[in-house]
Short mmCIF file of C-alpha atoms in Angstrom, two decimals:
data_model
loop_
_atom_site.label_atom_id
_atom_site.label_comp_id
_atom_site.label_asym_id
_atom_site.label_seq_id
_atom_site.Cartn_x
_atom_site.Cartn_y
_atom_site.Cartn_z
CA MET K 1 -3.46 0.69 -0.58
CA ALA K 2 -1.56 3.85 -1.16
CA ALA K 3 0.46 2.02 -3.79
CA GLN K 4 -2.76 1.46 -5.65
CA GLY K 5 -4.04 4.91 -5.91
CA GLY K 6 -5.28 5.56 -2.41
CA GLU K 7 -8.77 5.40 -0.92
CA ASP K 8 -8.10 8.79 0.43
CA VAL K 9 -8.65 10.20 -2.97
CA LEU K 10 -11.83 8.43 -3.41
CA ALA K 11 -13.01 9.47 0.00
CA LEU K 12 -12.19 13.04 -0.56
CA ALA K 13 -14.17 12.84 -3.98
CA ALA K 14 -17.05 11.49 -2.14
CA GLN K 15 -16.75 14.24 0.48
CA TRP K 16 -16.72 16.93 -2.21
CA ARG K 17 -19.67 15.59 -4.07
CA ALA K 18 -21.63 15.25 -0.66
CA ALA K 19 -20.82 19.01 -0.21
CA GLY K 20 -22.67 19.69 -3.60
CA GLU K 21 -19.79 19.91 -5.95
CA GLU K 22 -19.39 18.27 -9.35
CA VAL K 23 -16.36 15.77 -9.35
CA ALA K 24 -14.44 13.84 -11.85
CA ILE K 25 -11.98 11.06 -11.23
CA ALA K 26 -8.95 10.32 -13.30
CA THR K 27 -7.12 6.92 -13.14
CA VAL K 28 -3.83 5.77 -14.72
CA VAL K 29 -4.87 2.61 -16.69
CA GLU K 30 -1.75 1.79 -18.67
CA THR K 31 1.91 3.00 -18.77
CA TRP K 32 4.95 2.42 -20.97
CA GLY K 33 8.57 3.21 -20.13
CA SER K 34 9.53 5.51 -17.28
CA SER K 35 6.18 6.85 -16.32
CA PRO K 36 6.31 8.16 -12.81
CA ARG K 37 2.94 6.95 -11.44
CA PRO K 38 1.85 3.23 -11.84
CA ALA K 39 -1.47 2.02 -13.25
CA GLY K 40 -4.26 2.48 -10.60
CA SER K 41 -2.94 5.81 -9.47
CA ARG K 42 -5.94 8.27 -9.06
CA PHE K 43 -6.43 12.00 -9.37
CA ALA K 44 -9.68 13.71 -8.35
CA VAL K 45 -10.89 17.16 -9.42
CA SER K 46 -13.79 19.21 -8.43
CA ALA K 47 -15.59 21.90 -10.37
CA SER K 48 -14.33 24.60 -7.96
CA GLY K 49 -10.79 23.45 -8.81
CA ARG K 50 -10.05 21.23 -5.82
CA MET K 51 -7.46 18.51 -6.50
CA ALA K 52 -6.28 15.28 -4.65
CA GLY K 53 -3.84 12.48 -5.59
CA SER K 54 -1.88 12.40 -8.84
CA VAL K 55 -1.59 10.65 -12.23
CA SER K 56 2.10 11.74 -12.95
CA GLY K 57 4.90 13.62 -11.25
CA GLY K 58 2.87 16.74 -11.70
CA CYS K 59 3.58 17.16 -15.52
CA ILE K 60 0.07 16.21 -16.87
CA GLU K 61 -2.23 17.11 -14.00
CA GLY K 62 -3.10 20.53 -15.52
CA ALA K 63 -4.18 18.95 -18.87
CA VAL K 64 -6.06 16.14 -16.98
CA ALA K 65 -7.88 18.62 -14.92
CA GLU K 66 -9.00 20.45 -18.01
CA ALA K 67 -10.32 17.23 -19.43
CA ALA K 68 -12.02 16.55 -16.19
CA GLN K 69 -13.83 19.79 -16.12
CA GLN K 70 -15.18 18.92 -19.69
CA THR K 71 -16.21 15.41 -18.47
CA MET K 72 -18.04 17.00 -15.53
CA ARG K 73 -20.08 19.34 -18.05
CA THR K 74 -20.77 16.48 -20.61
CA GLY K 75 -20.92 13.50 -18.42
CA ALA K 76 -19.04 11.48 -21.05
CA PRO K 77 -15.82 9.64 -19.93
CA GLN K 78 -12.55 10.20 -21.78
CA LEU K 79 -9.46 8.09 -22.39
CA LEU K 80 -6.42 10.46 -22.61
CA GLU K 81 -3.02 9.44 -23.80
CA PHE K 82 0.21 11.29 -23.08
CA GLY K 83 3.56 10.57 -24.27
CA ILE K 84 6.74 12.12 -25.66
CA SER K 85 5.54 11.76 -29.22
CA ASP K 86 2.49 13.68 -28.15
CA GLU K 87 2.64 17.44 -29.02
CA GLN K 88 0.13 18.25 -26.08
CA ALA K 89 2.14 16.21 -23.57
CA TRP K 90 5.26 18.09 -24.54
CA ALA K 91 3.38 21.31 -24.20
CA VAL K 92 2.40 20.27 -20.63
CA GLY K 93 5.76 18.81 -19.85
CA LEU K 94 5.75 15.06 -19.77
CA ALA K 95 9.40 15.10 -20.23
CA CYS K 96 10.22 11.94 -18.27
CA GLY K 97 10.30 9.87 -21.47
CA GLY K 98 7.26 7.76 -20.55
CA LYS K 99 3.78 7.20 -21.95
CA VAL K 100 0.70 6.93 -19.92
CA LYS K 101 -3.11 6.39 -20.57
CA VAL K 102 -5.49 8.14 -18.12
CA PHE K 103 -9.32 7.50 -17.87
CA VAL K 104 -11.41 10.24 -16.76
CA GLU K 105 -14.91 9.76 -15.46
CA LYS K 106 -17.60 11.95 -13.83
CA LEU K 107 -18.66 10.97 -10.29
CA GLY K 108 -22.44 11.14 -10.77
CA MET W 1 -18.65 6.24 -11.58
CA THR W 2 -21.98 6.42 -9.90
CA PRO W 3 -22.08 7.63 -6.36
CA VAL W 4 -23.56 4.12 -5.31
CA MET W 5 -20.57 2.38 -6.90
CA LEU W 6 -18.19 4.74 -5.14
CA GLU W 7 -19.90 3.97 -1.83
CA ARG W 8 -19.81 0.22 -2.42
CA LEU W 9 -16.05 0.44 -3.19
CA LEU W 10 -15.40 2.70 -0.04
CA ALA W 11 -17.41 0.30 2.10
CA ALA W 12 -15.54 -2.77 0.85
CA THR W 13 -12.10 -1.05 1.60
CA ARG W 14 -13.24 0.04 4.98
CA ALA W 15 -14.30 -3.49 5.91
CA GLY W 16 -10.96 -4.87 4.56
CA ARG W 17 -12.73 -6.98 1.77
CA PRO W 18 -10.56 -7.48 -1.34
CA VAL W 19 -12.50 -6.21 -4.32
CA VAL W 20 -11.80 -5.22 -8.04
CA LEU W 21 -13.33 -2.27 -9.63
CA ALA W 22 -13.79 -3.17 -13.27
CA THR W 23 -14.42 -0.30 -15.75
CA ARG W 24 -15.19 -0.65 -19.46
CA LEU W 25 -12.91 2.02 -20.93
CA ALA W 26 -15.20 2.60 -23.98
CA ASP W 27 -18.04 3.85 -21.98
CA GLY W 28 -17.39 3.82 -18.22
CA ALA W 29 -19.65 0.81 -17.41
CA GLN W 30 -18.55 -0.69 -14.15
CA TYR W 31 -18.78 -3.78 -11.86
CA LEU W 32 -17.45 -4.43 -8.36
CA LEU W 33 -16.04 -8.03 -8.22
CA PRO W 34 -16.55 -10.60 -6.95
CA GLU W 35 -19.89 -9.08 -5.84
CA ASP W 36 -21.19 -8.48 -9.24
CA ALA W 37 -19.75 -11.72 -10.76
CA ALA W 38 -23.01 -13.14 -11.96
CA GLU W 39 -23.68 -9.98 -14.18
CA ALA W 40 -19.97 -9.64 -15.28
CA GLY W 41 -19.59 -13.10 -16.32
CA PRO W 42 -16.95 -15.81 -15.52
CA ALA W 43 -14.20 -14.46 -17.84
CA LEU W 44 -14.03 -11.03 -16.05
CA ALA W 45 -14.47 -12.50 -12.63
CA GLU W 46 -11.48 -14.80 -13.27
CA ALA W 47 -9.34 -12.00 -14.45
CA ALA W 48 -10.40 -9.97 -11.54
CA ALA W 49 -9.45 -12.67 -9.01
CA ALA W 50 -6.13 -12.94 -10.86
CA ALA W 51 -5.65 -9.09 -10.53
CA LEU W 52 -6.31 -9.30 -6.72
CA ALA W 53 -3.80 -12.23 -6.36
CA ALA W 54 -1.07 -10.34 -8.27
CA ASP W 55 -2.11 -7.20 -6.49
CA GLN W 56 -1.55 -5.45 -9.78
CA PRO W 57 -3.99 -3.75 -12.09
CA ALA W 58 -4.76 -5.33 -15.51
CA LEU W 59 -6.43 -4.75 -18.94
CA GLN W 60 -8.58 -7.39 -20.17
CA GLU W 61 -10.60 -6.97 -23.39
CA GLY W 62 -11.32 -3.33 -22.96
CA TRP W 63 -11.86 -3.52 -19.23
CA PHE W 64 -9.52 -1.96 -16.58
CA LEU W 65 -9.37 -4.21 -13.50
CA HIS W 66 -8.29 -2.14 -10.48
CA PRO W 67 -7.65 -4.47 -7.39
CA HIS W 68 -8.21 -2.90 -3.97
CA ASN W 69 -6.61 -5.32 -1.47
CA PRO W 70 -6.68 -4.63 2.29
CA PRO W 71 -3.73 -2.61 3.46
CA LEU W 72 -0.40 -4.22 3.74
CA ARG W 73 0.26 -5.05 7.46
CA LEU W 74 3.35 -4.13 9.55
CA PHE W 75 3.74 -5.79 13.11
CA ILE W 76 6.27 -3.88 15.19
CA VAL W 77 7.39 -5.70 18.28
CA GLY W 78 8.55 -3.22 20.87
CA ALA W 79 6.84 0.25 21.55
CA VAL W 80 10.24 2.06 21.47
CA HIS W 81 11.29 5.33 20.19
CA ILE W 82 12.20 3.85 16.67
CA ALA W 83 8.64 2.28 16.62
CA GLN W 84 7.11 5.72 17.10
CA ALA W 85 9.21 7.29 14.39
CA MET W 86 8.14 4.43 11.97
CA LEU W 87 4.37 5.11 12.54
CA PRO W 88 3.83 8.18 10.10
CA MET W 89 6.19 6.74 7.64
CA ALA W 90 4.25 3.30 7.60
CA ALA W 91 0.96 5.04 7.31
CA ALA W 92 2.06 7.15 4.38
CA LEU W 93 3.46 4.00 2.64
CA GLY W 94 0.09 2.23 3.06
CA TYR W 95 0.67 -0.17 5.96
CA ALA W 96 -1.76 -0.76 8.78
CA VAL W 97 0.35 -1.12 11.82
CA THR W 98 -0.03 -3.06 14.95
CA VAL W 99 2.44 -2.55 17.80
CA ILE W 100 2.95 -5.44 20.10
CA ASP W 101 4.72 -5.02 23.62
CA PRO W 102 3.78 -6.74 26.84
CA ARG W 103 5.38 -3.95 28.69
CA ARG W 104 2.19 -1.73 29.19
CA ALA W 105 4.27 1.24 30.35
CA PHE W 106 5.82 1.54 26.86
CA ALA W 107 2.78 0.61 24.57
CA THR W 108 0.46 3.26 25.44
CA ALA W 109 -2.16 5.09 23.03
CA GLU W 110 -0.46 8.27 23.96
CA ARG W 111 2.95 7.15 22.77
CA LEU W 112 1.51 5.41 19.75
CA PRO W 113 -1.47 7.34 18.43
CA GLY W 114 -3.71 5.91 15.69
CA VAL W 115 -2.39 2.30 15.72
CA ALA W 116 -3.57 -1.02 17.17
CA ILE W 117 -1.73 -1.89 20.36
CA ARG W 118 -1.47 -5.48 21.80
CA HIS W 119 -0.10 -6.13 25.23
CA ASP W 120 0.10 -9.87 24.99
CA TRP W 121 3.16 -11.83 24.26
CA PRO W 122 4.32 -11.60 20.66
CA ASP W 123 4.04 -15.30 19.81
CA GLU W 124 0.33 -15.31 21.12
CA ALA W 125 -0.39 -11.99 19.35
CA LEU W 126 0.96 -13.17 16.09
CA ALA W 127 -0.59 -16.46 16.24
CA GLU W 128 -3.77 -14.64 16.29
CA LEU W 129 -2.86 -11.85 13.79
CA ALA W 130 -1.71 -14.44 11.37
CA PRO W 131 0.97 -12.60 9.23
CA ASP W 132 0.50 -13.36 5.46
CA ALA W 133 2.57 -12.73 2.43
CA ARG W 134 1.45 -9.04 2.53
CA SER W 135 2.77 -8.66 6.13
CA ALA W 136 6.06 -7.37 7.46
CA VAL W 137 7.41 -8.05 11.04
CA VAL W 138 10.07 -6.13 12.82
CA THR W 139 11.37 -6.73 16.32
CA LEU W 140 12.84 -3.73 18.21
CA THR W 141 13.12 -4.52 21.96
CA HIS W 142 16.66 -5.92 22.21
CA ASP W 143 15.09 -8.27 24.83
CA PRO W 144 15.36 -11.79 23.79
CA LYS W 145 12.38 -12.91 25.91
CA ILE W 146 10.24 -10.56 23.78
CA ASP W 147 12.05 -10.55 20.37
CA ASP W 148 12.81 -14.25 20.10
CA PRO W 149 9.35 -15.75 20.37
CA ALA W 150 8.24 -13.01 17.81
CA LEU W 151 10.95 -14.03 15.30
CA VAL W 152 9.99 -17.73 15.72
CA ALA W 153 6.27 -16.81 15.03
CA ALA W 154 7.38 -14.51 12.06
CA LEU W 155 9.67 -17.11 10.41
CA ASN W 156 6.72 -19.84 10.77
CA SER W 157 4.61 -17.37 8.73
CA PRO W 158 4.84 -16.38 5.09
CA ALA W 159 5.59 -12.81 6.06
CA PHE W 160 7.52 -11.13 3.13
CA TYR W 161 9.83 -9.27 5.49
CA VAL W 162 11.26 -10.12 8.88
CA GLY W 163 13.66 -7.74 10.51
CA ALA W 164 15.36 -7.67 13.87
CA LEU W 165 17.06 -4.70 15.54
CA GLY W 166 20.54 -5.35 17.07
CA SER W 167 24.20 -5.23 16.18
CA THR W 168 25.94 -7.92 14.25
CA ARG W 169 27.28 -9.51 17.57
CA THR W 170 23.75 -9.45 19.06
CA HIS W 171 22.45 -11.08 16.00
CA ALA W 172 25.15 -13.79 16.15
CA LYS W 173 23.93 -14.64 19.65
CA ARG W 174 20.31 -14.44 18.55
CA LEU W 175 20.96 -16.91 15.67
CA ALA W 176 22.60 -19.34 18.09
CA ARG W 177 19.56 -19.23 20.36
CA LEU W 178 17.08 -19.78 17.46
CA ARG W 179 19.16 -22.58 16.07
CA GLU W 180 18.85 -24.21 19.41
CA ALA W 181 15.03 -23.58 19.26
CA GLY W 182 15.16 -25.72 16.17
CA LEU W 183 14.79 -23.18 13.34
CA SER W 184 16.51 -24.16 9.99
CA GLU W 185 19.29 -22.15 8.44
CA ALA W 186 16.89 -21.29 5.62
CA ALA W 187 14.41 -19.90 8.03
CA LEU W 188 17.18 -17.86 9.82
CA ALA W 189 18.47 -16.43 6.48
CA ARG W 190 15.09 -14.64 6.12
CA ILE W 191 15.85 -12.38 9.05
CA HIS W 192 17.14 -8.89 7.97
CA ALA W 193 19.66 -8.01 10.62
CA PRO W 194 21.09 -5.76 11.53
CA VAL W 195 17.73 -4.26 10.46
CA GLY W 196 17.33 -1.56 7.79
CA LEU W 197 19.26 -0.39 4.71
CA ASP W 198 22.85 0.64 5.44
CA ILE W 199 22.26 4.49 5.23
CA LYS W 200 24.55 5.17 8.36
CA ALA W 201 21.29 5.94 10.19
CA VAL W 202 21.96 7.29 13.74
CA THR W 203 18.81 8.90 15.07
CA ALA W 204 15.54 7.15 15.79
CA PRO W 205 13.84 8.68 12.72
CA GLU W 206 16.79 7.91 10.43
CA ILE W 207 16.67 4.23 11.77
CA ALA W 208 12.92 4.08 11.08
CA LEU W 209 13.67 5.34 7.54
CA SER W 210 16.30 2.65 6.91
CA ILE W 211 13.90 -0.03 8.12
CA MET W 212 10.84 1.31 6.04
CA ALA W 213 13.24 1.67 3.00
CA GLU W 214 14.37 -1.94 3.47
CA ILE W 215 10.75 -3.23 3.77
CA VAL W 216 9.88 -1.40 0.51
CA ALA W 217 12.96 -2.63 -1.26
CA THR W 218 12.01 -6.15 -0.25
CA ARG W 219 8.44 -5.83 -1.45
CA ARG W 220 9.42 -4.22 -4.75
CA GLY W 221 12.32 -6.84 -5.38
CA SER W 222 15.04 -4.43 -5.19
CA GLY W 223 18.67 -5.62 -5.06
CA LEU W 224 19.37 -3.24 -2.11
CA ALA W 225 17.19 -5.66 -0.02
CA ARG W 226 19.56 -8.66 -0.62
CA ARG W 227 22.01 -9.63 2.21
CA GLY W 228 25.34 -11.01 1.42
#
């Protein structure tokens, strides 16, 4: 299961929420080229900034965490796309040459 | 994701039930399949079943189908030092491990924390555990009385990886015994021996790493896993 994103991430997300925190979950849903994490990889974020799992080799987690905070506030899911042609992705450093789509949803 | 959906997904994975979380990317609507097949409709349910069989996520008409299969399984025959070193690596790689060793002095919970332990003979244990195409079997005892029945059982199963510890000379003798026991050349060719990728491993953790690396290479279809 670890290869598929890990239930540990989901179990942690459930624990954080049970402890009274807002939580959002990000999932890689599509990849092209040499993206470092396969579809199904998960990354959970809490309102206080706790993080678990990953959706890349560490290059886009910052941007995804920001989007996750927004999704926690609005409740609306987001479909993010990062790639080498994407200014923002360059800014956050997806230099591996791949492209990745990440779905961000609120747990709630 | 609703907390109820998350709890259903976690309950299924804890119970070892294969399920697919289907998410509509436009609005985040979700089903858990096959449980919600009636609401989701036959097209989505069929695509979900295919994603489970392939053990790969898929996109279908705006839905993300995320399969959650039970963990891969690793059966280690022989509660030896190398087995101990394999445990934390196997856990991190997503394998549920069972250690089989009829020698009770070796196979203790103290030596093997957090894994299932069987004290019956490997052929009996494996008959019950029924290795499938998501299972790997590794023999480590060096004792033909224990290793050979395990290998026969493993080779009669669809396990994706079968490995046996022992030198090239030991393995040649082993092959002769197994041939005599009636195993075909095609079956014998499935045995990875000497076990593990050739990384010049010396210590128990290094050998454990070489074995786990070979298991991953085999599962992922790497050329490194092929034997000449």
